[in-house]
Short mmCIF file of C-alpha atoms and ligand atoms in Angstrom, two decimals:
data_model
loop_
_atom_site.label_atom_id
_atom_site.label_comp_id
_atom_site.label_asym_id
_atom_site.label_seq_id
_atom_site.Cartn_x
_atom_site.Cartn_y
_atom_site.Cartn_z
CA MET A 1 31.49 33.55 -13.71
CA LEU A 2 30.81 29.15 -12.97
CA GLY A 3 29.27 30.49 -9.53
CA GLN A 4 26.49 32.70 -11.11
CA PHE A 5 26.50 30.81 -13.79
CA VAL A 6 24.92 27.78 -11.23
CA TYR A 7 23.10 30.69 -9.31
CA ASP A 8 21.59 31.74 -12.28
CA ARG A 9 20.38 28.27 -13.21
CA LEU A 10 19.13 27.48 -9.75
CA GLU A 11 16.62 30.85 -10.23
CA GLU A 12 15.09 28.74 -13.28
CA ALA A 13 14.56 25.41 -11.91
CA ALA A 14 12.77 27.41 -8.67
CA GLN A 15 9.87 28.24 -11.38
CA PHE A 16 9.13 24.82 -11.07
CA SER A 17 7.11 24.81 -7.73
CA GLN A 18 3.97 24.21 -6.00
CA SER A 19 2.16 27.85 -5.98
CA GLY A 20 2.53 29.72 -2.66
CA PRO A 21 6.03 30.49 -1.04
CA GLY A 22 9.17 29.65 -1.62
CA VAL A 23 9.89 26.49 -3.85
CA THR A 24 7.90 23.77 -3.11
CA ARG A 25 8.88 21.13 -5.61
CA LEU A 26 7.49 16.99 -4.74
CA PHE A 27 9.18 13.39 -5.70
CA LEU A 28 7.40 12.26 -9.20
CA SER A 29 4.72 15.63 -8.92
CA PRO A 30 4.62 17.49 -12.10
CA GLU A 31 7.13 20.16 -11.18
CA HIS A 32 9.35 17.49 -10.47
CA LYS A 33 9.40 16.35 -13.71
CA GLN A 34 9.28 20.00 -15.39
CA VAL A 35 12.63 20.69 -13.52
CA ALA A 36 13.87 16.85 -14.64
CA THR A 37 14.27 18.27 -18.43
CA LEU A 38 16.97 21.30 -17.27
CA ILE A 39 18.36 19.15 -15.39
CA ARG A 40 18.63 16.98 -18.52
CA ASP A 41 19.04 19.65 -20.12
CA TRP A 42 22.09 20.74 -17.80
CA MET A 43 23.44 17.34 -18.20
CA THR A 44 23.59 16.87 -22.17
CA GLN A 45 24.98 20.65 -22.30
CA ALA A 46 28.03 18.82 -19.81
CA GLY A 47 28.51 16.18 -22.19
CA LEU A 48 26.24 14.16 -20.12
CA HIS A 49 24.59 11.23 -21.12
CA THR A 50 20.76 11.46 -19.37
CA GLU A 51 18.36 9.52 -18.20
CA ILE A 52 16.14 9.01 -15.90
CA ASP A 53 15.96 6.00 -14.03
CA ALA A 54 13.23 3.75 -12.80
CA ALA A 55 12.86 5.08 -8.84
CA GLY A 56 12.74 9.11 -10.37
CA ASN A 57 16.35 10.07 -9.97
CA ILE A 58 17.17 11.33 -13.39
CA ILE A 59 20.35 10.33 -13.81
CA GLY A 60 23.74 11.88 -15.91
CA ARG A 61 26.58 9.93 -17.44
CA ASP A 62 30.41 10.89 -18.88
CA ALA A 63 31.63 8.49 -21.47
CA LYS A 64 34.33 6.53 -19.39
CA ALA A 65 30.87 5.92 -16.46
CA GLN A 66 28.20 4.81 -19.34
CA GLN A 67 31.94 2.17 -20.65
CA GLY A 68 31.87 1.21 -17.15
CA ALA A 69 35.00 3.06 -15.99
CA PRO A 70 35.39 3.35 -11.91
CA THR A 71 32.82 6.04 -11.69
CA LEU A 72 32.94 8.65 -9.07
CA ILE A 73 28.74 9.90 -8.34
CA MET A 74 27.87 12.51 -7.37
CA GLY A 75 24.76 14.62 -6.88
CA SER A 76 21.50 15.82 -4.71
CA HIS A 77 17.48 16.14 -3.87
CA GLN A 78 15.28 17.98 -6.52
CA ASP A 79 12.85 17.56 -4.08
CA THR A 80 12.39 19.96 -1.43
CA VAL A 81 10.53 20.72 1.73
CA VAL A 82 6.67 22.83 1.29
CA CYS A 83 7.68 25.67 1.19
CA GLY A 84 11.14 25.17 0.85
CA GLY A 85 14.22 27.50 -0.36
CA LYS A 86 16.02 27.16 -3.75
CA TYR A 87 18.96 25.45 -2.90
CA ASP A 88 18.35 22.58 -0.36
CA GLY A 89 19.15 19.85 -3.47
CA MET A 90 19.83 21.83 -6.23
CA LEU A 91 22.71 23.49 -5.20
CA GLY A 92 24.82 20.16 -5.48
CA VAL A 93 22.39 18.97 -8.66
CA ALA A 94 23.86 22.78 -10.65
CA LEU A 95 26.58 22.73 -9.30
CA PRO A 96 28.41 19.57 -10.45
CA ILE A 97 26.56 19.95 -14.09
CA ALA A 98 28.07 22.72 -14.38
CA VAL A 99 32.26 22.02 -13.14
CA ILE A 100 31.87 19.02 -15.46
CA GLY A 101 30.51 21.00 -18.08
CA ASP A 102 33.80 23.37 -17.75
CA LEU A 103 36.46 20.75 -17.65
CA TYR A 104 34.48 19.40 -20.92
CA ASN A 105 34.77 22.56 -22.27
CA ARG A 106 37.88 23.29 -21.62
CA ASN A 107 38.68 19.18 -22.68
CA ILE A 108 40.48 18.22 -19.27
CA ASP A 109 40.17 15.01 -18.84
CA LEU A 110 39.41 12.63 -15.70
CA PRO A 111 40.36 9.80 -14.92
CA PHE A 112 37.28 8.24 -14.51
CA GLY A 113 33.77 7.95 -14.69
CA ILE A 114 31.71 10.65 -13.58
CA GLU A 115 28.04 9.95 -12.89
CA ILE A 116 26.08 13.07 -11.26
CA VAL A 117 22.43 12.27 -9.80
CA ALA A 118 19.42 14.36 -8.89
CA PHE A 119 17.56 12.51 -6.45
CA GLY A 120 14.49 12.20 -6.73
CA ASP A 121 12.99 12.01 -3.08
CA GLU A 122 15.53 12.88 -0.10
CA GLU A 123 12.56 15.17 2.16
CA GLY A 124 10.76 12.64 2.11
CA THR A 125 7.65 15.58 1.68
CA ARG A 126 4.74 13.80 -0.59
CA PHE A 127 5.46 9.91 1.29
CA GLN A 128 6.13 8.52 4.74
CA SER A 129 8.89 6.68 2.77
CA THR A 130 12.91 9.21 1.89
CA LEU A 131 15.71 8.58 0.39
CA VAL A 132 13.88 6.23 -2.25
CA GLY A 133 16.36 7.41 -4.96
CA SER A 134 19.31 6.62 -3.46
CA ARG A 135 18.10 3.42 -2.08
CA ALA A 136 18.36 2.34 -5.14
CA LEU A 137 21.42 3.02 -6.32
CA ALA A 138 23.32 1.77 -3.10
CA GLY A 139 20.80 -1.44 -3.90
CA THR A 140 19.08 -1.14 0.39
CA PHE A 141 16.17 -0.12 -1.41
CA ASP A 142 12.65 -1.96 0.37
CA PRO A 143 9.75 -2.48 -1.54
CA LYS A 144 7.20 -2.25 0.91
CA ALA A 145 7.80 1.13 0.52
CA LEU A 146 6.96 1.60 -2.65
CA ASP A 147 3.04 0.99 -0.52
CA ALA A 148 3.21 4.36 0.82
CA THR A 149 0.83 6.61 0.34
CA ASP A 150 0.37 10.59 -0.18
CA ASP A 151 -1.88 12.61 1.13
CA HIS A 152 -4.34 11.48 -1.48
CA GLY A 153 -3.84 8.09 -1.17
CA ILE A 154 -1.29 7.51 -4.36
CA SER A 155 0.75 5.07 -3.68
CA VAL A 156 4.80 5.23 -4.24
CA ARG A 157 3.97 2.59 -6.57
CA ALA A 158 1.39 4.40 -8.50
CA ALA A 159 2.65 7.44 -8.75
CA LEU A 160 6.22 5.76 -10.43
CA ARG A 161 4.67 3.84 -12.48
CA ASP A 162 2.68 7.53 -13.70
CA PHE A 163 5.59 9.77 -13.93
CA GLY A 164 6.68 6.92 -16.85
CA CYS A 165 8.79 4.69 -14.17
CA ASP A 166 8.95 0.86 -13.63
CA PRO A 167 8.93 0.23 -10.15
CA ASP A 168 10.17 -3.46 -10.41
CA ALA A 169 12.21 -2.51 -11.82
CA ILE A 170 13.84 -0.23 -9.33
CA ALA A 171 16.22 -3.32 -7.43
CA PRO A 172 19.01 -3.77 -10.38
CA LEU A 173 20.25 -0.55 -9.88
CA LYS A 174 21.71 -1.05 -7.01
CA ARG A 175 25.54 0.28 -8.01
CA ASP A 176 28.62 -2.22 -8.43
CA ARG A 177 30.00 -1.42 -5.34
CA LYS A 178 33.84 -1.83 -6.42
CA ASN A 179 33.70 0.18 -9.29
CA THR A 180 32.31 3.50 -7.30
CA LEU A 181 34.15 5.96 -5.85
CA GLY A 182 32.38 7.44 -3.60
CA PHE A 183 29.72 9.34 -3.99
CA LEU A 184 30.55 13.37 -2.62
CA GLU A 185 27.43 16.14 -2.09
CA ILE A 186 27.88 19.73 -2.70
CA HIS A 187 24.94 21.13 0.12
CA ILE A 188 23.89 23.80 1.45
CA GLU A 189 25.44 24.35 5.90
CA GLN A 190 21.27 25.11 6.56
CA GLY A 191 22.77 25.66 9.98
CA PRO A 192 25.18 29.35 11.61
CA VAL A 193 28.66 27.66 11.56
CA LEU A 194 29.99 28.69 8.26
CA GLU A 195 28.34 32.83 8.41
CA SER A 196 29.78 32.59 11.90
CA ARG A 197 33.26 31.33 11.07
CA ASP A 198 33.79 33.69 8.46
CA LEU A 199 33.72 31.10 5.56
CA PRO A 200 31.96 30.31 2.21
CA VAL A 201 32.55 26.30 2.66
CA GLY A 202 33.37 23.39 5.04
CA ILE A 203 33.85 19.90 4.88
CA VAL A 204 30.81 17.39 6.46
CA THR A 205 32.25 15.02 9.01
CA ALA A 206 29.67 13.13 9.60
CA LEU A 207 25.44 12.70 9.01
CA THR A 208 23.08 12.50 11.73
CA GLY A 209 21.18 9.32 12.73
CA ILE A 210 17.35 10.55 12.40
CA GLU A 211 14.26 8.15 13.56
CA ARG A 212 10.73 9.37 12.28
CA HIS A 213 7.21 7.81 14.56
CA ARG A 214 3.78 8.47 13.46
CA VAL A 215 1.70 8.69 16.64
CA LEU A 216 -1.85 8.48 16.24
CA ILE A 217 -4.34 9.46 18.59
CA LYS A 218 -8.24 8.31 19.43
CA GLY A 219 -10.52 10.52 21.94
CA LYS A 220 -14.09 11.10 21.62
CA ALA A 221 -15.68 13.74 19.79
CA SER A 222 -18.19 15.61 21.91
CA HIS A 223 -19.73 18.91 21.99
CA ALA A 224 -17.82 21.58 23.25
CA GLY A 225 -20.74 23.55 25.54
CA THR A 226 -21.87 20.19 26.99
CA THR A 227 -19.46 17.63 27.95
CA PRO A 228 -17.86 18.25 31.70
CA MET A 229 -14.48 18.91 32.18
CA ASP A 230 -13.90 15.70 34.16
CA LYS A 231 -15.91 13.68 31.15
CA ARG A 232 -13.68 15.13 28.39
CA GLN A 233 -11.33 12.10 25.58
CA ASP A 234 -9.73 15.41 24.44
CA ALA A 235 -6.99 13.86 21.13
CA LEU A 236 -4.96 17.32 20.96
CA LEU A 237 -4.88 17.36 24.41
CA ALA A 238 -2.59 14.41 24.89
CA ALA A 239 -1.22 15.37 21.57
CA ALA A 240 -0.50 19.16 24.09
CA ASP A 241 1.78 15.99 26.38
CA ILE A 242 3.16 14.53 23.65
CA ILE A 243 4.10 17.51 21.82
CA HIS A 244 5.78 18.72 25.40
CA LYS A 245 6.75 15.58 26.38
CA VAL A 246 9.34 15.73 22.76
CA ASN A 247 11.10 19.34 23.79
CA GLN A 248 11.55 18.35 27.19
CA VAL A 249 13.33 14.96 26.62
CA CYS A 250 15.02 16.79 24.41
CA HIS A 251 15.89 19.48 26.04
CA GLU A 252 17.32 17.36 28.65
CA THR A 253 19.16 14.76 26.36
CA GLU A 254 23.19 16.05 25.63
CA GLY A 255 23.47 15.91 21.94
CA MET A 256 19.46 14.53 20.90
CA VAL A 257 16.96 17.36 19.23
CA GLY A 258 13.65 16.45 17.90
CA VAL A 259 10.89 18.01 17.02
CA VAL A 260 6.91 17.12 16.48
CA GLY A 261 7.00 18.54 13.31
CA LYS A 262 3.36 17.61 11.14
CA ILE A 263 -0.04 17.52 13.05
CA GLU A 264 -3.81 16.58 11.86
CA VAL A 265 -6.68 16.92 13.69
CA SER A 266 -9.86 16.27 13.45
CA PRO A 267 -13.33 17.32 12.73
CA ASN A 268 -10.89 19.99 13.26
CA ALA A 269 -13.79 21.99 14.10
CA VAL A 270 -14.22 24.96 16.83
CA ASN A 271 -16.71 23.49 18.90
CA VAL A 272 -16.04 20.35 19.46
CA ILE A 273 -13.92 18.22 21.10
CA PRO A 274 -10.98 16.91 18.50
CA ASP A 275 -11.65 12.90 18.84
CA THR A 276 -8.54 12.10 16.32
CA VAL A 277 -5.08 13.39 15.89
CA ASP A 278 -2.41 12.37 13.56
CA LEU A 279 1.03 13.57 14.28
CA THR A 280 4.43 13.01 13.75
CA ILE A 281 7.61 12.69 15.80
CA GLU A 282 10.89 13.45 14.34
CA LEU A 283 14.36 12.00 16.53
CA ARG A 284 18.00 12.83 16.24
CA ALA A 285 20.85 11.70 17.38
CA PRO A 286 25.07 11.01 16.43
CA GLU A 287 24.82 8.79 18.92
CA ARG A 288 23.21 5.86 17.99
CA THR A 289 22.63 4.96 22.22
CA VAL A 290 21.18 8.54 22.59
CA ARG A 291 18.77 8.34 20.22
CA LEU A 292 17.22 5.29 20.62
CA ASN A 293 17.43 6.06 24.85
CA GLY A 294 15.39 9.34 24.45
CA ARG A 295 13.21 7.32 21.91
CA GLY A 296 12.53 5.22 25.14
CA ALA A 297 11.54 8.17 26.68
CA ILE A 298 9.16 9.65 24.82
CA LEU A 299 7.02 6.75 23.60
CA SER A 300 7.64 4.98 27.29
CA SER A 301 5.75 7.95 27.83
CA LEU A 302 2.39 7.22 25.13
CA GLY A 303 0.68 4.63 28.00
CA THR A 304 0.51 7.34 30.50
CA ILE A 305 -0.66 10.08 28.22
CA ALA A 306 -3.59 7.91 27.12
CA GLN A 307 -4.60 6.57 30.55
CA ASN A 308 -4.37 10.53 31.89
CA ARG A 309 -6.80 11.68 28.46
CA THR A 310 -8.58 8.34 28.58
CA VAL A 311 -7.35 8.28 24.34
CA ALA A 312 -6.30 5.65 23.27
CA ILE A 313 -2.72 5.87 21.07
CA THR A 314 -0.53 3.78 19.29
CA ALA A 315 2.66 5.05 17.34
CA ASP A 316 4.73 2.96 14.89
CA LYS A 317 8.22 4.47 13.42
CA THR A 318 8.27 5.36 9.67
CA TYR A 319 11.22 5.94 9.00
CA GLU A 320 15.10 5.26 10.57
CA ALA A 321 18.32 5.91 9.04
CA GLU A 322 21.91 5.51 11.35
CA GLY A 323 24.53 8.50 11.48
CA VAL A 324 27.43 7.60 8.51
CA PRO A 325 31.01 9.19 9.13
CA CYS A 326 32.61 11.09 6.04
CA ALA A 327 35.25 8.98 4.58
CA ASN A 328 39.16 10.34 5.52
CA TRP A 329 40.37 10.68 1.97
CA MET A 330 37.08 12.30 1.16
CA MET A 331 37.44 14.98 3.73
CA ASN A 332 41.24 14.83 3.19
CA GLY A 333 40.87 15.47 -0.74
CA LEU A 334 38.71 18.20 -0.34
CA GLU A 335 40.77 19.72 2.54
CA ALA A 336 43.70 20.48 0.17
CA ALA A 337 41.37 21.60 -3.04
CA ILE A 338 39.92 24.34 -0.09
CA GLY A 339 43.28 25.04 1.17
CA LYS A 340 44.27 25.57 -2.59
CA GLN A 341 41.38 28.45 -2.54
CA GLY A 342 43.49 29.76 0.25
CA LEU A 343 40.61 29.52 2.77
CA ALA A 344 41.51 27.82 6.18
CA PRO A 345 39.60 24.58 5.96
CA LEU A 346 36.82 24.18 8.13
CA ARG A 347 35.67 20.43 9.47
CA LEU A 348 32.28 20.16 10.87
CA PHE A 349 29.29 17.89 11.35
CA SER A 350 26.33 17.23 10.10
CA GLY A 351 22.54 18.02 11.80
CA ALA A 352 21.31 17.31 8.77
CA GLY A 353 20.09 14.63 6.69
CA HIS A 354 20.52 13.86 3.22
CA ASP A 355 21.64 10.90 1.06
CA GLY A 356 25.00 9.87 1.83
CA LEU A 357 22.71 8.44 4.38
CA ALA A 358 22.02 5.73 2.28
CA MET A 359 24.76 6.05 0.39
CA HIS A 360 27.08 4.98 2.74
CA ASP A 361 25.75 1.88 1.93
CA LEU A 362 26.98 1.49 -1.12
CA CYS A 363 30.40 3.75 -1.02
CA ASP A 364 32.42 6.07 1.21
CA ILE A 365 30.85 9.19 1.04
CA GLY A 366 31.87 12.90 1.77
CA MET A 367 30.26 15.99 1.61
CA LEU A 368 31.45 19.91 0.08
CA PHE A 369 29.21 22.58 2.71
CA VAL A 370 29.06 25.75 1.73
CA ARG A 371 27.75 29.06 3.84
CA CYS A 372 23.53 30.02 3.76
CA LYS A 373 22.42 33.00 5.24
CA ASP A 374 21.67 33.02 8.93
CA GLY A 375 21.58 30.08 8.53
CA LEU A 376 18.42 29.54 7.79
CA SER A 377 16.91 26.61 5.48
CA HIS A 378 13.56 25.56 4.70
CA HIS A 379 12.03 28.90 4.86
CA PRO A 380 11.61 30.66 1.53
CA ASP A 381 14.31 33.17 2.22
CA GLU A 382 17.10 30.73 1.91
CA ALA A 383 19.79 32.12 0.89
CA ILE A 384 23.41 31.85 -0.81
CA THR A 385 26.05 34.40 -2.27
CA ALA A 386 26.73 33.34 -5.92
CA ALA A 387 30.17 33.99 -5.03
CA ASP A 388 30.43 31.60 -2.29
CA ALA A 389 28.97 29.10 -5.25
CA ASP A 390 32.28 30.21 -7.03
CA ILE A 391 34.91 29.47 -4.83
CA ALA A 392 32.45 25.46 -4.29
CA ALA A 393 32.76 26.19 -8.26
CA HIS A 394 36.68 26.23 -7.73
CA VAL A 395 37.13 23.73 -4.75
CA LEU A 396 35.49 20.68 -6.30
CA ALA A 397 36.92 21.28 -10.05
CA GLU A 398 40.20 21.13 -7.37
CA TYR A 399 39.44 18.24 -5.95
CA LEU A 400 38.60 16.56 -9.08
CA GLN A 401 42.25 16.86 -10.32
CA ASN A 402 43.61 15.75 -7.62
CA LEU A 403 41.03 12.76 -7.08
CA ALA A 404 43.82 10.41 -7.61
CA ARG A 405 46.07 11.53 -4.74
CA PHE A 406 43.52 10.48 -2.21
CA CYS A 407 41.30 8.05 -3.27
CA PRO A 408 42.32 4.69 -2.34
CA LYS A 409 40.55 2.98 -5.05
CA LEU A 410 42.72 4.91 -7.87
CA ALA A 411 45.69 5.49 -5.72
CA LYS A 412 48.37 3.72 -8.31
O1 HGY B 1 15.57 16.72 6.82
C1 HGY B 1 17.10 16.62 6.91
O2 HGY B 1 17.67 16.97 7.46
C2 HGY B 1 16.95 16.62 5.62
O3 HGY B 1 17.03 18.03 5.12
N1 HGY B 1 16.15 16.12 4.85
MN1 MN B 2 16.47 19.21 2.95
MN1 MN B 3 18.80 18.56 2.01
#
């Protein structure tokens, strides 16, 4: 069963992780390097020519793609969040490789090229930048992202060089728009909808817009025992006001979610008033105006919070990706393929961001969601079943063999 084959490969890939619960595999890390060897081996077994490109993407291309034929790009990301799951990203790498390998072994020839990509950096866990790999292929990579640094002060540029990549050779990675049929990503749903409808797979209609801000709060450290309560410049208290404000605005705004997900306090000592807080704000909404209004309500409150707490607050936007729609022809092709499995073709929206947010600048995008247990993701207990992976593999095989019926660029 192809699903079990994929499931077993994902178990194998999960070993390439930092120690600790779940999977932690960051962009350009030793674990990334180790899993790259495994993924390239999978690709080679599937009859693909493999390489690691200048942006740290692991690339597999069939002979037709190598010869410049119109090409369908598939794939997802190899990187994870901290203490994440085995399937977010990697399912979308392992499954298409297995399906293409199976078609290759059965001598089933597709009338177009195939390229499968394991993008290096979708989560943005290590550096403030993200979507580095997919933006490189889409031709929208901003060289300023090379200056982003991780918690140890290592820049993307230095980490790429250390990984054996040439950061100055990223621009030529841009794919030819005319020759690219589309980008299809298989991904776990990371939400409860498919499970609640007892469906193994679903068709994604659109990806949410996302923005991230880094907020720095500067107060004044002083003795926690002798500083009068009305004389404190407590940076963490100001942070608490901001966290509540983000939560309140998101609760009050239909169609927007947000979180303060990362916070660092210093000097972080039990008996010292905190003088510095470094935190992140992330906002998501499908509608741009909703997200921008929410952003305005939150950022315009920072001045009052700074005054009330006698601190200084600065906020910098570190990431913004507009929400993007999936292409009708790709959704229709997936619908037909799912129908062939005797399943109801449910269409649903993605509250998570994906590499499709960047690939949409290059070509039409489509996504197939696969059910995950309790809708849980970004957690060690993230889980799928081999049976659902098998259904997704059959849907993909059916979709690929009928692509010419739906893809405008292949229409006769
Ligand atoms: O954050 C997201 O939506 C994705 O998992 N990177
Ligand atoms: Mn994720
Ligand atoms: Mn993901």
